[in-house]
Amino acid sequence: MFNHKILRTFSGGFIASFFVTLIMTQAACTRKTTEGENTLNTVVRANVKGLDPIYASDVYSNTVVSQIYETLLQYHYLKRPLELQPLLAESLPTVSTDGLVHTFKIRKGVKFHDSEAFPDGKGREITSQDFVYSWKRLMDPSNSSDGAWIFEGRIAGLDAWRNGISKKEATFDSPIEGLQTPDNHTLVIKLTKPFYQLHYVLALGYASVVPKEAVDKYGKEFLNHPVGTGPFKFENWVRNSRIVLLKNPEWLGHTYPTEGELTDEANGLLKDAGKKIPFIDKVVIHEIIEDQPAWLKFQQGELDTLNIPKDNFDSAVVNNQLSPEMKKKGIKLEVTVEPDVTYTSFNMLDPLVGKNENLRKAISYGEDTATAIQKFYNGRAVSAQSPIPPGVDAYDPEFKNPYKEFNVSKAKEFLAKAGFPEGKGLPELVYSTTNTSTAAQMAELFKINMEKIGVKIKIEATSWPQFTEKVRDKKAQIWGIAWLADYPDAENFLQLLYGKNVSPGPNGSNFVDPSFDQLYEKAALLPPGPERTQVYRKMRDIVVEKSPWVPGVHRLGYQMYQGWLDNFKSHSIINGSFKYYKVRPNKYNSLGPNWVSIDHFPNSTFFSWAKLQLSILGEAGQPNKRSQV
């Protein structure tokens, strides 16, 4: 930042004038708020692939997409356990007694964002037909959407239409029995069989409504020109740098929740109850891959929220509470149990790892999860024994995976069973990962552990979009990845291994097992209850025995946020949260001058004096505000 060795060569009087001016300049450049502007600065930790909801399969793209686009249903922002509520629907649907017919009434007056795609540049009102178009587009095989799995085999006539489209025997104008629109504001969904997760998937970004006019105008570039109905509209995107969204003045809107958990009122989460949202005028989503630049920006007040990077955890959290230094800066901490699982995945189509179960089990025995938890998660995780995480049906804290043990001897035993004693004759295996520092360190630990058992690993690191494309194209051999729940049901994790969901669907491992698939289809017909739980656990046992994955960990989320950010409550399943946040620029002043990044400068008499001058400036009412873009 500053070179204090050079500064010390100036004379005293000049130092005072020069340095105070320099501090004021720095504060003005990084902290001054544009008059009347109310901006949320947040971050995604990978490069965003695009802004088309039918491809929003990862948390990074979905973070942005869910602010721009909307679905029929959403989750209540404050209630736990999670509870669905209407968004673009007027109310929750009426459902027939057999559970096969779901009728939605669409809110009147909701409009798409203003866009050049419309004849007069003004967004038009959405209709029930827009949902039919959007879901047909999701299912169109030519689009190869990651999200087609949410409707496959579910809606009467939709799969037949999909086959017809691929054979050029149907068009987008062809009717579908299971998607009917009696009028412009009524949508009737007819299922082929009970689907107890239907309302959950209708809250996913994949089910967002999009305008045909914008898709027609922009074609393949639609992913760079999003047009939704949400509280924020797209402004601009500097690729691999930042995405800017602006408050949508035409948003029909909702109000802030008036109820939540018992502790929400005491935590200040209900003081805006009943007020119209959104509270912020602008959202800047920074794409920052590396940990330390993100940490520095947060420490300087240039980001409002951040998951604590592993290398900074000990300086931020002491005895599971914020450190005194963080508290002094007004920073707050929220700890959540994430319904997620990390795992090492094998491509079951690969002629080597996919066809050799004993090789996969040898690799499983060779993974040192305990070291990974301490080294990469600061102890903020528990070892995963299966795909099913805590917090969802069928999770069993007593269940132990017999192959989930770091045991070099057993690993070598299974490697010999695989036909490669001491690794002899085994070609070098390729481990794919992303090009972040943490991912690189994780990959290196995997490589070191594999060398201990006689397996040679070549690491191939690429950007997140390139990495996901490799998995989608079935070209990866072994890779590490994580899955955060889309909805609170074990089915959402087990569908990652369903045979009909192979790439480009969510089953990136391309695992196909008839017994597993039969149980999956049986569970889909069962309501929540003991019988379905037992079916889920049988599926779990098949996955453990066949080992298409090596389960990693279930993580705890440690998220920090600035003292000037109100109404912050996180849950990895809830999308579109930014509309509830409130940023108070004037609140920065109350945190005091200790916030300013001068605290990070070398400790010396000179810098102590500079801090004093800055303190005097702050007390005198000079510019001393949180950073804005």
XYZ file of C-alpha atoms in Angstrom:
629
model
C 0.000 0.000 0.000
C 2.393 2.743 1.244
C 6.167 2.434 1.370
C 6.906 3.695 4.874
C 10.669 3.590 4.264
C 10.317 6.271 1.593
C 7.915 8.354 3.655
C 10.400 8.551 6.511
C 12.853 10.495 4.352
C 10.586 13.558 4.223
C 10.820 16.394 6.729
C 8.419 16.458 9.674
C 6.149 19.325 8.579
C 5.866 17.972 5.087
C 5.142 14.508 6.450
C 2.167 15.849 8.391
C 0.685 17.665 5.419
C 1.552 14.970 2.906
C 0.398 12.015 4.952
C -2.878 13.501 6.166
C -3.641 14.460 2.572
C -2.714 10.981 1.462
C -4.927 9.370 4.098
C -7.825 11.589 3.119
C -7.255 10.717 -0.535
C -7.157 7.024 0.286
C -10.326 7.301 2.364
C -12.057 9.209 -0.391
C -11.032 6.644 -3.011
C -12.084 3.574 -1.085
C -14.698 4.676 1.424
C -16.631 7.665 0.249
C -20.278 6.997 -0.505
C -21.815 8.572 -3.571
C -24.540 10.915 -2.347
C -27.873 9.098 -2.230
C -26.376 5.775 -3.240
C -27.125 2.725 -1.125
C -24.961 -0.150 -2.328
C -24.419 -3.734 -1.240
C -20.940 -5.049 -2.000
C -20.762 -8.823 -1.930
C -18.570 -11.518 -3.426
C -18.578 -14.821 -5.277
C -15.432 -16.913 -5.018
C -15.258 -18.107 -8.624
C -15.787 -16.704 -12.089
C -19.464 -16.716 -12.998
C -20.292 -18.856 -16.052
C -23.317 -16.900 -17.229
C -26.641 -15.432 -16.186
C -29.124 -17.775 -17.836
C -31.219 -19.565 -15.191
C -31.316 -22.874 -17.093
C -27.537 -23.119 -16.580
C -27.356 -21.818 -13.008
C -26.169 -25.131 -11.571
C -23.529 -23.721 -9.230
C -23.766 -21.453 -6.215
C -21.804 -18.681 -7.946
C -24.087 -18.232 -10.967
C -27.167 -18.869 -8.872
C -26.209 -16.101 -6.433
C -26.561 -13.595 -9.261
C -29.410 -15.210 -11.187
C -31.663 -15.386 -8.125
C -31.542 -11.606 -7.695
C -32.634 -10.993 -11.294
C -35.112 -13.800 -11.945
C -38.056 -15.090 -9.941
C -39.992 -18.321 -9.494
C -43.532 -19.250 -8.493
C -42.457 -20.037 -4.938
C -39.705 -19.018 -2.543
C -38.610 -19.847 1.008
C -39.618 -17.669 3.931
C -36.542 -15.603 4.691
C -36.554 -15.993 8.481
C -38.382 -19.200 9.373
C -36.509 -22.347 10.351
C -37.239 -25.128 9.486
C -37.620 -23.819 5.962
C -41.114 -22.966 4.783
C -42.286 -22.294 1.232
C -44.367 -19.232 0.394
C -45.677 -17.564 -2.806
C -43.435 -15.339 -4.929
C -44.814 -14.974 -8.471
C -47.814 -17.040 -7.435
C -50.665 -15.265 -5.627
C -50.794 -18.055 -3.066
C -49.722 -21.630 -2.517
C -51.339 -23.893 -5.124
C -54.499 -25.894 -4.785
C -53.709 -29.613 -5.052
C -56.046 -32.435 -6.065
C -56.726 -35.215 -3.581
C -54.545 -37.658 -5.547
C -51.670 -35.147 -5.574
C -51.432 -35.109 -9.370
C -52.955 -31.719 -10.262
C -51.451 -28.469 -8.923
C -53.157 -25.204 -9.846
C -51.362 -21.884 -9.465
C -52.770 -18.380 -9.743
C -50.167 -15.974 -11.128
C -49.803 -12.515 -9.562
C -51.230 -9.788 -11.730
C -49.220 -6.697 -12.600
C -45.779 -8.369 -12.483
C -43.627 -7.136 -15.369
C -40.388 -8.170 -16.992
C -37.540 -5.681 -16.715
C -37.425 -2.936 -19.312
C -35.340 -4.175 -22.224
C -34.568 -3.519 -25.861
C -36.055 -6.956 -26.474
C -39.554 -5.495 -26.181
C -41.018 -3.376 -29.010
C -41.240 -0.186 -26.951
C -38.382 -1.005 -24.600
C -40.848 -1.405 -21.730
C -41.205 -4.701 -19.936
C -44.589 -6.350 -20.396
C -46.729 -8.164 -17.850
C -45.943 -11.836 -17.304
C -48.553 -14.476 -18.105
C -49.023 -18.147 -17.326
C -47.886 -18.912 -20.895
C -44.455 -17.483 -20.026
C -43.936 -20.284 -17.513
C -44.829 -22.916 -20.101
C -42.355 -21.359 -22.548
C -39.636 -21.111 -19.905
C -40.007 -24.731 -18.831
C -40.082 -25.965 -22.419
C -36.853 -24.081 -22.973
C -35.395 -25.751 -19.876
C -36.315 -29.156 -21.299
C -35.290 -28.463 -24.915
C -32.477 -30.987 -25.570
C -30.697 -28.529 -27.861
C -30.045 -26.330 -24.792
C -28.419 -29.152 -22.773
C -29.550 -27.572 -19.512
C -28.101 -28.774 -16.240
C -31.568 -28.478 -14.708
C -33.794 -30.621 -16.916
C -33.774 -33.273 -14.175
C -36.279 -31.281 -12.110
C -39.111 -32.126 -14.531
C -37.952 -35.305 -16.282
C -40.527 -38.065 -15.936
C -42.751 -35.820 -13.810
C -45.143 -33.769 -15.968
C -47.663 -35.430 -18.267
C -46.611 -35.129 -21.911
C -43.446 -33.113 -21.265
C -41.001 -35.942 -21.989
C -42.927 -36.843 -25.145
C -42.743 -33.205 -26.254
C -39.002 -33.236 -25.573
C -38.545 -36.304 -27.757
C -40.677 -34.696 -30.429
C -38.542 -31.559 -30.415
C -35.356 -33.582 -30.840
C -36.917 -35.373 -33.837
C -38.372 -32.132 -35.249
C -41.856 -33.595 -34.788
C -42.897 -30.889 -32.288
C -42.420 -27.148 -31.850
C -42.606 -24.690 -28.973
C -46.221 -24.093 -29.972
C -47.126 -27.759 -29.500
C -49.429 -28.273 -26.503
C -48.433 -30.323 -23.469
C -51.074 -32.178 -21.504
C -49.437 -31.493 -18.149
C -48.932 -27.734 -18.635
C -52.221 -25.958 -19.206
C -53.097 -22.255 -19.140
C -56.881 -21.768 -18.871
C -56.252 -18.014 -18.784
C -53.355 -15.588 -18.623
C -53.041 -15.890 -14.861
C -53.771 -19.567 -14.222
C -51.231 -22.368 -14.595
C -52.236 -26.014 -14.153
C -49.538 -28.664 -13.688
C -50.570 -32.300 -14.159
C -48.131 -34.935 -12.935
C -47.697 -38.465 -14.250
C -47.288 -39.723 -10.664
C -46.943 -38.183 -7.209
C -43.877 -35.963 -6.871
C -43.511 -34.788 -3.306
C -40.633 -32.466 -4.152
C -42.537 -30.533 -6.850
C -43.016 -27.378 -4.805
C -39.355 -27.460 -3.770
C -38.135 -27.566 -7.389
C -40.520 -24.747 -8.343
C -38.465 -22.542 -6.007
C -35.208 -23.394 -7.839
C -33.605 -20.929 -10.230
C -34.049 -23.437 -13.064
C -37.830 -22.865 -12.857
C -37.513 -19.077 -13.297
C -39.730 -17.300 -15.787
C -37.978 -15.703 -18.788
C -39.381 -13.680 -21.719
C -39.337 -15.287 -25.167
C -38.662 -11.876 -26.705
C -35.290 -11.591 -24.934
C -34.248 -15.143 -25.804
C -35.140 -14.502 -29.461
C -33.309 -11.182 -29.555
C -30.071 -12.230 -27.897
C -29.854 -15.883 -28.874
C -26.800 -17.519 -27.324
C -25.872 -14.143 -25.838
C -28.957 -14.249 -23.624
C -26.698 -15.520 -20.825
C -24.977 -12.100 -20.924
C -28.205 -10.069 -21.237
C -30.546 -11.325 -18.493
C -34.119 -10.043 -18.417
C -36.132 -11.143 -15.409
C -38.869 -9.928 -13.087
C -36.853 -9.641 -9.866
C -36.123 -6.785 -7.469
C -32.798 -6.089 -9.204
C -32.078 -5.721 -12.892
C -28.859 -6.255 -14.771
C -26.694 -3.174 -15.333
C -23.273 -4.391 -16.512
C -20.689 -7.133 -16.166
C -16.931 -6.788 -16.337
C -16.036 -10.420 -16.947
C -14.024 -12.053 -14.139
C -14.243 -8.821 -12.147
C -17.700 -7.650 -11.069
C -21.401 -7.713 -11.897
C -23.554 -4.667 -11.175
C -27.296 -4.840 -10.534
C -29.665 -1.922 -9.959
C -32.924 -1.737 -8.038
C -35.859 -2.424 -10.327
C -38.222 0.567 -9.986
C -41.033 -1.409 -11.638
C -40.862 -4.335 -9.215
C -44.341 -5.096 -7.947
C -42.697 -5.974 -4.695
C -43.204 -7.636 -1.383
C -42.724 -6.562 2.215
C -40.217 -7.626 4.839
C -41.366 -10.635 6.947
C -43.356 -9.955 10.092
C -42.475 -13.228 11.826
C -39.640 -15.700 12.067
C -37.764 -17.741 14.664
C -38.100 -17.003 18.370
C -34.682 -15.338 18.471
C -35.149 -13.119 15.415
C -36.738 -10.188 17.226
C -34.002 -10.150 19.882
C -31.394 -10.258 17.105
C -32.902 -7.192 15.416
C -34.202 -9.146 12.433
C -37.790 -7.921 12.763
C -37.316 -4.174 13.163
C -38.203 -3.681 9.486
C -41.244 -5.960 9.666
C -43.899 -5.048 7.110
C -41.751 -2.474 5.277
C -41.501 -2.538 1.515
C -38.390 -4.196 0.088
C -35.758 -3.988 -1.345
C -33.918 -1.528 0.869
C -30.814 -1.193 -1.300
C -30.449 0.621 -4.616
C -27.458 -1.166 -6.080
C -25.666 -4.515 -5.811
C -22.043 -5.020 -6.802
C -21.048 -8.686 -6.924
C -17.272 -9.006 -7.009
C -15.711 -12.087 -8.590
C -12.658 -12.773 -6.404
C -11.052 -16.193 -6.695
C -8.145 -15.917 -4.266
C -8.602 -15.805 -0.498
C -6.298 -12.976 0.483
C -7.574 -10.301 -1.923
C -11.097 -11.090 -0.698
C -9.983 -10.937 2.940
C -8.190 -7.630 2.435
C -11.205 -6.077 0.726
C -13.443 -7.190 3.570
C -11.022 -5.842 6.173
C -10.941 -2.515 4.354
C -14.744 -2.348 4.343
C -14.994 -2.859 0.594
C -17.077 -6.021 0.995
C -20.107 -6.355 3.237
C -20.013 -10.137 3.678
C -17.399 -12.883 3.468
C -17.000 -16.521 4.413
C -13.832 -16.628 6.503
C -10.868 -17.901 4.451
C -9.083 -20.815 6.101
C -5.753 -18.972 6.465
C -7.449 -16.106 8.321
C -9.685 -18.132 10.582
C -7.439 -18.107 13.651
C -7.095 -14.324 13.514
C -10.855 -13.865 13.119
C -12.281 -16.447 15.514
C -11.038 -17.316 19.005
C -12.802 -19.999 21.066
C -15.543 -20.081 18.446
C -16.237 -16.363 18.861
C -15.083 -13.302 16.986
C -11.675 -12.086 18.022
C -11.468 -8.800 19.961
C -9.940 -7.130 16.884
C -12.933 -8.101 14.722
C -15.406 -6.990 17.374
C -13.599 -3.660 17.669
C -14.249 -3.097 13.986
C -17.960 -3.784 14.406
C -17.811 -7.030 12.444
C -20.391 -9.705 13.186
C -20.346 -13.477 12.796
C -23.008 -15.974 11.822
C -22.401 -19.730 12.139
C -24.671 -22.100 10.225
C -24.852 -25.853 9.732
C -24.668 -26.299 5.983
C -26.773 -29.069 4.386
C -23.916 -30.035 2.101
C -21.323 -32.642 1.289
C -17.893 -32.437 -0.320
C -16.641 -35.464 -2.214
C -14.048 -36.905 -4.549
C -15.871 -38.099 -7.659
C -14.869 -40.766 -10.171
C -16.038 -40.766 -13.766
C -17.698 -44.165 -13.981
C -17.359 -44.060 -17.774
C -13.586 -43.913 -17.472
C -12.126 -47.263 -18.611
C -9.778 -47.380 -15.626
C -11.268 -45.854 -12.459
C -14.870 -46.391 -13.593
C -14.438 -50.118 -14.153
C -12.330 -50.972 -11.119
C -14.232 -50.866 -7.815
C -11.226 -52.022 -5.795
C -9.137 -49.153 -7.190
C -11.781 -46.661 -6.070
C -11.858 -48.230 -2.602
C -8.057 -48.117 -2.394
C -8.215 -44.379 -3.129
C -10.939 -44.015 -0.477
C -8.722 -45.633 2.153
C -5.891 -43.326 1.070
C -7.749 -40.051 1.717
C -6.791 -38.356 5.003
C -10.013 -36.549 5.910
C -8.932 -35.685 9.474
C -5.918 -33.733 8.194
C -8.062 -32.017 5.556
C -10.569 -30.892 8.210
C -7.826 -29.234 10.249
C -5.794 -27.919 7.330
C -8.557 -26.596 5.091
C -11.583 -26.140 7.334
C -9.983 -25.101 10.649
C -11.950 -27.888 12.301
C -15.216 -26.444 10.914
C -16.458 -29.724 9.439
C -17.274 -33.331 10.244
C -16.266 -36.367 8.240
C -18.942 -37.389 5.742
C -19.817 -41.080 5.646
C -22.248 -40.937 2.721
C -23.916 -38.459 0.346
C -26.655 -37.691 2.906
C -25.818 -34.678 5.141
C -27.074 -33.659 8.593
C -30.357 -31.817 8.661
C -32.228 -33.907 6.092
C -34.281 -37.076 6.270
C -32.330 -40.377 6.427
C -29.153 -38.891 7.874
C -27.820 -41.275 10.515
C -25.073 -39.929 12.807
C -24.254 -43.502 13.866
C -23.644 -44.784 10.349
C -20.014 -45.595 9.484
C -18.696 -46.042 5.973
C -16.369 -49.095 6.093
C -14.132 -47.589 3.394
C -13.958 -44.109 4.916
C -10.827 -44.602 6.997
C -7.342 -43.296 6.392
C -5.485 -46.609 6.353
C -2.433 -46.979 4.129
C -2.218 -50.744 4.690
C -5.816 -51.332 3.623
C -5.363 -48.961 0.714
C -2.421 -51.010 -0.528
C -4.375 -54.224 0.035
C -7.200 -52.994 -2.186
C -4.734 -51.620 -4.719
C -3.326 -55.147 -5.029
C -6.868 -56.511 -5.409
C -7.338 -53.970 -8.174
C -4.432 -55.566 -10.027
C -1.769 -52.985 -9.185
C 0.351 -54.255 -6.263
C 2.377 -51.345 -4.858
C 0.992 -49.338 -7.787
C 2.890 -51.356 -10.383
C 1.338 -51.085 -13.819
C -1.079 -48.344 -12.789
C -0.989 -45.361 -15.155
C -0.831 -41.849 -13.782
C -4.337 -40.699 -12.830
C -5.604 -37.175 -13.581
C -7.192 -35.125 -10.807
C -9.144 -32.085 -12.041
C -9.648 -29.020 -9.882
C -10.083 -25.252 -10.054
C -7.301 -22.687 -10.073
C -7.809 -21.216 -6.610
C -5.126 -21.387 -3.945
C -7.244 -23.511 -1.579
C -8.282 -25.928 -4.313
C -4.637 -26.230 -5.349
C -3.628 -27.052 -1.773
C -6.391 -29.639 -1.489
C -5.308 -31.218 -4.742
C -1.701 -31.310 -3.531
C -2.723 -33.087 -0.308
C -4.665 -35.615 -2.384
C -1.593 -36.180 -4.551
C 0.687 -36.634 -1.524
C -1.731 -39.097 0.105
C -2.043 -41.095 -3.094
C 1.742 -41.303 -3.423
C 1.814 -42.951 0.014
C -0.267 -45.850 -1.278
C 1.466 -46.125 -4.670
C -0.870 -44.094 -6.882
C 0.611 -41.339 -9.054
C -1.531 -38.257 -9.630
C -1.326 -35.503 -12.230
C -3.165 -32.315 -11.225
C -4.979 -30.310 -13.902
C -6.247 -26.938 -12.639
C -8.538 -24.691 -14.680
C -11.072 -21.908 -14.119
C -14.428 -22.846 -12.621
C -16.304 -22.592 -15.964
C -13.676 -24.768 -17.684
C -13.755 -27.251 -14.818
C -17.548 -27.635 -14.901
C -17.500 -27.926 -18.695
C -15.009 -30.787 -18.440
C -17.302 -32.610 -16.002
C -20.386 -31.906 -18.159
C -18.569 -33.260 -21.228
C -17.623 -36.460 -19.321
C -13.916 -35.763 -19.850
C -12.773 -35.576 -16.224
C -11.342 -38.696 -14.570
C -11.208 -37.790 -10.848
C -12.170 -34.491 -9.255
C -13.140 -32.827 -5.999
C -16.388 -30.915 -5.657
C -19.161 -30.026 -3.206
C -22.948 -30.019 -3.316
C -25.093 -27.644 -1.296
C -28.727 -28.624 -0.992
C -31.229 -27.148 -3.445
C -34.022 -28.130 -1.089
C -34.264 -29.833 2.320
C -34.690 -33.450 1.230
C -32.178 -36.316 0.953
C -33.530 -36.918 -2.556
C -31.691 -33.774 -3.642
C -28.394 -35.498 -2.850
C -29.335 -38.970 -4.053
C -30.442 -37.582 -7.425
C -26.761 -36.796 -8.011
C -26.327 -40.555 -8.526
C -29.542 -41.415 -10.389
C -28.848 -43.093 -13.716
C -31.100 -40.843 -15.789
C -29.299 -37.753 -14.470
C -25.877 -38.489 -15.989
C -23.894 -35.609 -17.503
C -24.777 -33.006 -18.586
C -27.243 -33.561 -15.754
C -26.240 -33.403 -12.085
C -24.891 -36.977 -12.003
C -21.397 -35.893 -12.989
C -19.919 -39.228 -11.914
C -22.131 -40.950 -14.539
C -22.976 -43.639 -11.997
C -25.643 -46.064 -13.219
C -26.865 -48.886 -11.001
C -30.215 -50.605 -11.708
C -30.864 -51.422 -8.043
C -30.180 -47.831 -6.988
C -32.359 -46.433 -9.778
C -35.235 -48.758 -8.875
C -35.119 -47.614 -5.254
C -34.868 -43.972 -6.324
C -38.017 -44.310 -8.409
C -39.780 -46.128 -5.557
C -38.867 -43.361 -3.082
C -40.240 -40.731 -5.455
C -43.727 -42.200 -4.989
C -43.567 -42.243 -1.204
C -44.594 -39.395 1.108
C -42.175 -38.341 3.867
C -42.138 -40.997 6.561
C -40.356 -44.098 7.922
C -40.864 -46.162 4.757
C -39.226 -43.556 2.542
C -36.417 -43.106 5.071
C -35.572 -46.796 4.864
C -35.518 -46.666 1.059
C -33.152 -43.685 1.174
C -30.823 -45.613 3.482
C -30.781 -48.630 1.170
C -29.732 -46.284 -1.636
C -27.027 -44.888 0.639
C -25.676 -48.404 1.251
C -25.459 -49.133 -2.485
C -23.483 -45.932 -3.070
C -21.093 -46.728 -0.233
C -20.460 -50.251 -1.546
C -20.037 -49.268 -5.212
C -17.936 -46.204 -4.296
C -18.515 -43.822 -7.220
C -17.623 -41.143 -4.660
C -15.308 -40.795 -1.706
C -17.402 -38.714 0.722
C -15.428 -35.794 2.130
C -16.945 -33.593 4.816
C -20.085 -31.779 5.914
C -19.146 -28.160 6.539
C -20.076 -25.487 9.026
C -20.518 -22.032 7.550
C -18.682 -19.179 9.285
C -19.815 -15.988 7.606
C -18.700 -12.535 8.655
C -20.602 -9.377 7.870
C -20.077 -5.700 8.522
C -21.771 -3.888 11.377
C -23.542 -1.578 8.940
C -25.340 -4.479 7.242
C -28.758 -5.137 8.779
C -31.242 -7.992 8.317
C -28.502 -10.468 7.503
C -29.522 -14.096 7.982
C -28.088 -16.789 5.759
C -29.147 -20.229 4.627
C -27.537 -21.934 1.659
C -30.890 -23.105 0.268
C -32.568 -19.682 0.305
C -32.114 -17.728 -2.929
C -32.671 -14.048 -3.607
C -31.749 -12.824 -0.120
C -30.322 -9.449 -1.135
C -33.761 -7.840 -1.299
C -34.009 -8.170 2.488
C -30.621 -6.627 3.327
C -30.270 -3.062 4.517
C -26.986 -1.186 4.176
C -26.573 1.866 6.389
C -23.753 4.121 5.153
C -24.142 6.397 8.186
C -23.657 3.400 10.443
C -20.015 3.230 9.363
C -19.287 6.452 11.226
C -20.455 4.929 14.501
C -17.848 2.182 14.165
C -15.131 4.764 14.573
C -11.790 5.456 12.895
C -10.258 2.180 14.091
C -11.939 0.592 11.111
C -9.687 2.278 8.555
C -7.024 0.094 6.976
C -4.250 2.142 8.627
C -4.473 -0.615 11.274
C -2.741 -2.884 8.790
C 0.288 -0.607 8.409
C 3.648 -1.280 10.155
C 3.682 -0.369 13.830
C 5.788 2.749 14.412
C 5.659 6.131 16.148
C 4.989 7.720 12.786
C 1.982 5.532 12.056
C 0.687 5.972 15.592
C 0.781 9.697 14.931
C -0.981 9.136 11.597
C -3.717 7.168 13.356
C -4.174 10.060 15.768
C -4.490 12.521 12.877
C -7.011 10.247 11.204
C -8.937 9.966 14.459
C -9.028 13.743 14.723
C -10.272 13.960 11.150
C -13.006 11.441 11.884
C -14.112 13.278 15.024
C -14.167 16.529 13.083
C -16.752 15.064 10.704
C -14.474 14.687 7.693
C -15.118 11.910 5.124
C -14.929 8.657 7.059
C -17.481 6.321 5.482
C -17.721 2.747 4.302
C -16.438 2.031 0.832
C -18.735 2.033 -2.164
C -18.197 1.421 -5.795
